[in-house]
mmCIF file of C-alpha atoms and ligand atoms in Angstrom:
data_model
loop_
_atom_site.group_PDB
_atom_site.id
_atom_site.type_symbol
_atom_site.label_atom_id
_atom_site.label_comp_id
_atom_site.label_asym_id
_atom_site.label_seq_id
_atom_site.Cartn_x
_atom_site.Cartn_y
_atom_site.Cartn_z
ATOM 1 C CA UNK A 1 3.909 -19.981 10.607
ATOM 2 C CA UNK A 2 -0.198 -21.438 10.320
ATOM 3 C CA UNK A 3 -1.397 -23.339 8.110
ATOM 4 C CA UNK A 4 -4.441 -20.486 7.675
ATOM 5 C CA UNK A 5 -1.626 -17.721 7.188
ATOM 6 C CA UNK A 6 0.172 -19.771 4.053
ATOM 7 C CA UNK A 7 -2.999 -19.601 2.274
ATOM 8 C CA UNK A 8 -3.373 -15.906 2.465
ATOM 9 C CA UNK A 9 0.380 -15.353 0.881
ATOM 10 C CA UNK A 10 -0.145 -18.462 -2.113
ATOM 11 C CA UNK A 11 -3.990 -16.457 -2.595
ATOM 12 C CA UNK A 12 -2.583 -13.112 -2.695
ATOM 13 C CA UNK A 13 -0.027 -13.912 -5.279
ATOM 14 C CA UNK A 14 -3.502 -14.321 -7.615
ATOM 15 C CA UNK A 15 -4.945 -10.705 -7.246
ATOM 16 C CA UNK A 16 -4.395 -8.715 -9.715
ATOM 17 C CA UNK A 17 -4.721 -5.666 -7.279
ATOM 18 C CA UNK A 18 -1.497 -6.540 -4.876
ATOM 19 C CA UNK A 19 1.056 -5.198 -5.951
ATOM 20 C CA UNK A 20 4.364 -7.160 -4.280
ATOM 21 C CA UNK A 21 7.940 -6.723 -5.112
ATOM 22 C CA UNK A 22 10.300 -8.341 -3.199
ATOM 23 C CA UNK A 23 12.973 -5.864 -1.789
ATOM 24 C CA UNK A 24 16.264 -6.879 -2.903
ATOM 25 C CA UNK A 25 14.785 -5.568 -6.687
ATOM 26 C CA UNK A 26 12.919 -2.897 -5.245
ATOM 27 C CA UNK A 27 15.989 -1.713 -3.492
ATOM 28 C CA UNK A 28 18.319 -1.267 -7.272
ATOM 29 C CA UNK A 29 15.823 0.043 -9.155
ATOM 30 C CA UNK A 30 12.325 2.153 -9.336
ATOM 31 C CA UNK A 31 8.922 0.311 -9.372
ATOM 32 C CA UNK A 32 7.800 -0.224 -12.948
ATOM 33 C CA UNK A 33 4.737 1.613 -12.513
ATOM 34 C CA UNK A 34 6.222 5.053 -11.149
ATOM 35 C CA UNK A 35 4.480 7.463 -12.554
ATOM 36 C CA UNK A 36 2.019 5.832 -14.299
ATOM 37 C CA UNK A 37 0.148 4.267 -11.003
ATOM 38 C CA UNK A 38 -3.852 5.986 -12.280
ATOM 39 C CA UNK A 39 -2.982 4.928 -16.151
ATOM 40 C CA UNK A 40 -1.736 1.729 -16.734
ATOM 41 C CA UNK A 41 -3.340 0.371 -13.063
ATOM 42 C CA UNK A 42 -6.132 2.151 -12.889
ATOM 43 C CA UNK A 43 -6.618 3.248 -16.514
ATOM 44 C CA UNK A 44 -8.098 6.681 -15.647
ATOM 45 C CA UNK A 45 -6.927 10.051 -14.840
ATOM 46 C CA UNK A 46 -8.074 9.925 -11.134
ATOM 47 C CA UNK A 47 -6.200 11.483 -8.497
ATOM 48 C CA UNK A 48 -4.301 9.115 -6.292
ATOM 49 C CA UNK A 49 -4.875 8.146 -2.229
ATOM 50 C CA UNK A 50 -2.438 6.545 -0.286
ATOM 51 C CA UNK A 51 -3.840 4.484 3.152
ATOM 52 C CA UNK A 52 -0.506 3.761 5.245
ATOM 53 C CA UNK A 53 -0.171 0.971 7.029
ATOM 54 C CA UNK A 54 -3.297 -0.347 5.771
ATOM 55 C CA UNK A 55 -3.707 -3.686 7.910
ATOM 56 C CA UNK A 56 -6.113 -5.049 6.587
ATOM 57 C CA UNK A 57 -7.806 -2.447 4.331
ATOM 58 C CA UNK A 58 -10.787 -1.637 5.777
ATOM 59 C CA UNK A 59 -9.514 2.101 4.788
ATOM 60 C CA UNK A 60 -8.563 2.120 1.153
ATOM 61 C CA UNK A 61 -11.901 -0.028 0.389
ATOM 62 C CA UNK A 62 -14.310 1.478 1.989
ATOM 63 C CA UNK A 63 -13.783 4.611 0.836
ATOM 64 C CA UNK A 64 -13.355 3.585 -2.673
ATOM 65 C CA UNK A 65 -16.439 2.184 -2.507
ATOM 66 C CA UNK A 66 -17.739 5.521 -1.137
ATOM 67 C CA UNK A 67 -15.464 7.582 -4.016
ATOM 68 C CA UNK A 68 -15.468 5.519 -6.913
ATOM 69 C CA UNK A 69 -13.483 8.853 -9.285
ATOM 70 C CA UNK A 70 -10.408 8.638 -7.010
ATOM 71 C CA UNK A 71 -8.739 6.050 -6.887
ATOM 72 C CA UNK A 72 -6.708 4.857 -3.951
ATOM 73 C CA UNK A 73 -3.911 2.286 -2.721
ATOM 74 C CA UNK A 74 -3.386 -0.055 0.739
ATOM 75 C CA UNK A 75 0.659 -0.337 1.884
ATOM 76 C CA UNK A 76 1.700 -2.432 4.598
ATOM 77 C CA UNK A 77 3.579 -4.936 4.708
ATOM 78 C CA UNK A 78 2.590 -7.494 6.450
ATOM 79 C CA UNK A 79 0.275 -10.049 3.183
ATOM 80 C CA UNK A 80 -1.842 -11.892 5.196
ATOM 81 C CA UNK A 81 -3.587 -8.662 7.036
ATOM 82 C CA UNK A 82 -3.529 -7.505 3.449
ATOM 83 C CA UNK A 83 -5.631 -10.802 2.439
ATOM 84 C CA UNK A 84 -8.453 -9.373 4.024
ATOM 85 C CA UNK A 85 -9.083 -6.304 1.866
ATOM 86 C CA UNK A 86 -7.563 -7.866 -0.375
ATOM 87 C CA UNK A 87 -10.353 -10.623 -1.915
ATOM 88 C CA UNK A 88 -13.321 -7.886 -0.957
ATOM 89 C CA UNK A 89 -12.225 -6.023 -3.733
ATOM 90 C CA UNK A 90 -11.218 -8.808 -5.612
ATOM 91 C CA UNK A 91 -14.856 -10.172 -4.686
ATOM 92 C CA UNK A 92 -16.384 -7.612 -4.963
ATOM 93 C CA UNK A 93 -14.930 -6.311 -8.519
ATOM 94 C CA UNK A 94 -14.053 -2.947 -7.124
ATOM 95 C CA UNK A 95 -11.590 -0.818 -9.727
ATOM 96 C CA UNK A 96 -10.796 1.763 -8.484
ATOM 97 C CA UNK A 97 -8.213 0.206 -5.000
ATOM 98 C CA UNK A 98 -5.419 -1.866 -4.670
ATOM 99 C CA UNK A 99 -2.613 -3.020 -2.835
ATOM 100 C CA UNK A 100 1.121 -2.268 -2.700
ATOM 101 C CA UNK A 101 3.080 -4.928 -0.086
ATOM 102 C CA UNK A 102 6.189 -3.081 1.132
ATOM 103 C CA UNK A 103 8.596 -1.921 3.401
ATOM 104 C CA UNK A 104 6.779 1.649 3.443
ATOM 105 C CA UNK A 105 10.758 2.898 4.223
ATOM 106 C CA UNK A 106 10.661 1.994 -0.046
ATOM 107 C CA UNK A 107 7.771 4.622 -0.886
ATOM 108 C CA UNK A 108 9.711 6.794 -3.139
ATOM 109 C CA UNK A 109 11.037 3.983 -5.898
ATOM 110 C CA UNK A 110 7.167 3.133 -5.704
ATOM 111 C CA UNK A 111 5.724 6.777 -5.954
ATOM 112 C CA UNK A 112 7.197 9.781 -8.385
ATOM 113 C CA UNK A 113 6.653 13.806 -7.454
ATOM 114 C CA UNK A 114 3.417 14.778 -7.401
ATOM 115 C CA UNK A 115 1.692 11.249 -8.148
ATOM 116 C CA UNK A 116 0.239 11.377 -4.673
ATOM 117 C CA UNK A 117 -2.757 13.643 -3.827
ATOM 118 C CA UNK A 118 -3.000 12.766 -0.447
ATOM 119 C CA UNK A 119 -2.059 9.862 2.279
ATOM 120 C CA UNK A 120 -4.090 8.725 5.045
ATOM 121 C CA UNK A 121 -1.581 6.997 8.144
ATOM 122 C CA UNK A 122 -4.151 5.752 10.705
ATOM 123 C CA UNK A 123 -3.858 3.807 14.405
ATOM 124 C CA UNK A 124 -0.122 3.607 13.023
ATOM 125 C CA UNK A 125 2.588 1.168 15.532
ATOM 126 C CA UNK A 126 3.603 3.800 18.298
ATOM 127 C CA UNK A 127 6.761 2.490 18.055
ATOM 128 C CA UNK A 128 8.345 3.112 21.545
ATOM 129 C CA UNK A 129 11.617 2.395 21.091
ATOM 130 C CA UNK A 130 12.518 2.641 16.962
ATOM 131 C CA UNK A 131 11.826 6.300 16.970
ATOM 132 C CA UNK A 132 13.126 6.361 13.341
ATOM 133 C CA UNK A 133 11.195 3.538 12.536
ATOM 134 C CA UNK A 134 7.397 5.657 13.417
ATOM 135 C CA UNK A 135 5.495 6.585 10.458
ATOM 136 C CA UNK A 136 5.225 9.955 10.887
ATOM 137 C CA UNK A 137 8.970 9.807 12.195
ATOM 138 C CA UNK A 138 10.479 12.679 10.100
ATOM 139 C CA UNK A 139 12.475 10.554 7.976
ATOM 140 C CA UNK A 140 9.426 9.202 6.797
ATOM 141 C CA UNK A 141 7.168 12.876 6.320
ATOM 142 C CA UNK A 142 10.643 13.569 4.081
ATOM 143 C CA UNK A 143 10.382 10.206 1.779
ATOM 144 C CA UNK A 144 6.247 11.393 1.961
ATOM 145 C CA UNK A 145 7.109 14.883 0.405
ATOM 146 C CA UNK A 146 8.201 14.028 -2.323
ATOM 147 C CA UNK A 147 5.125 12.103 -3.680
ATOM 148 C CA UNK A 148 2.911 14.916 -3.180
HETATM 149 C C1 SAM B 1 -1.481 -0.494 14.911
HETATM 150 S S1 SAM B 1 -1.298 -1.311 12.671
HETATM 151 C C2 SAM B 1 -3.197 -0.363 11.780
HETATM 152 C C3 SAM B 1 -3.230 -0.799 10.973
HETATM 153 C C4 SAM B 1 -4.827 0.092 10.206
HETATM 154 N N1 SAM B 1 -4.219 0.995 10.144
HETATM 155 C C5 SAM B 1 -5.918 0.243 10.797
HETATM 156 O O1 SAM B 1 -6.129 1.663 11.844
HETATM 157 O O2 SAM B 1 -6.708 -0.847 11.109
HETATM 158 C C6 SAM B 1 0.007 -0.614 11.663
HETATM 159 C C7 SAM B 1 0.143 -0.852 10.428
HETATM 160 O O3 SAM B 1 1.138 -0.861 9.972
HETATM 161 C C8 SAM B 1 2.132 -1.479 9.362
HETATM 162 N N2 SAM B 1 3.269 -1.081 9.458
HETATM 163 C C9 SAM B 1 3.694 -0.296 10.148
HETATM 164 N N3 SAM B 1 5.683 -0.081 9.701
HETATM 165 C C10 SAM B 1 5.231 -0.079 7.958
HETATM 166 C C11 SAM B 1 6.548 -0.305 7.636
HETATM 167 N N4 SAM B 1 7.417 0.816 8.186
HETATM 168 N N5 SAM B 1 5.749 -0.593 6.175
HETATM 169 C C12 SAM B 1 5.137 -1.450 6.155
HETATM 170 N N6 SAM B 1 3.733 -1.339 7.092
HETATM 171 C C13 SAM B 1 4.312 -1.263 7.826
HETATM 172 C C14 SAM B 1 2.545 -2.646 10.446
HETATM 173 O O4 SAM B 1 2.474 -4.091 9.111
HETATM 174 C C15 SAM B 1 0.848 -2.999 10.754
HETATM 175 O O5 SAM B 1 -0.088 -3.219 9.059
#
């Protein structure tokens, strides 16, 4: 693994607005902020919008800047990509955006029924061979529905 990637992994651990929970922990229990992201993380009662497979987080960051009364969470498994958006919200002190590094398969461990107002899913991986892994596959759609 490149030095630059390791540096990003280290740096991302320091950001208060980035949540990373090891798979073996989240596999067995819900995350402590489930149902409470607005009140306990963002300290408000604003609606919550998720960007799934956010990559570098461009949409999360720019939507958050345009809509300060909405909370945004970008979700992706790739920490080194997410680092770019995470660094920007840290440097620009954007209070209504956060990042969650996890497998989107685990989404119901993080968000409660009716907690999420909207999801954005832009340019997902096509997954030509393993269609069940597509973020638009029926098995994923059923999970998203539980958080609306
Ligand atoms: C093609 S990129 C698109 C990035 C961004 N949405 C954009 O429009 O620039 C797809 C992203 O989805 C993420 N992704 C795909 N499947 C995922 C999964 N099951 N859990 C978490 N992230 C996933 C990948 O890591 C990748 O960053």
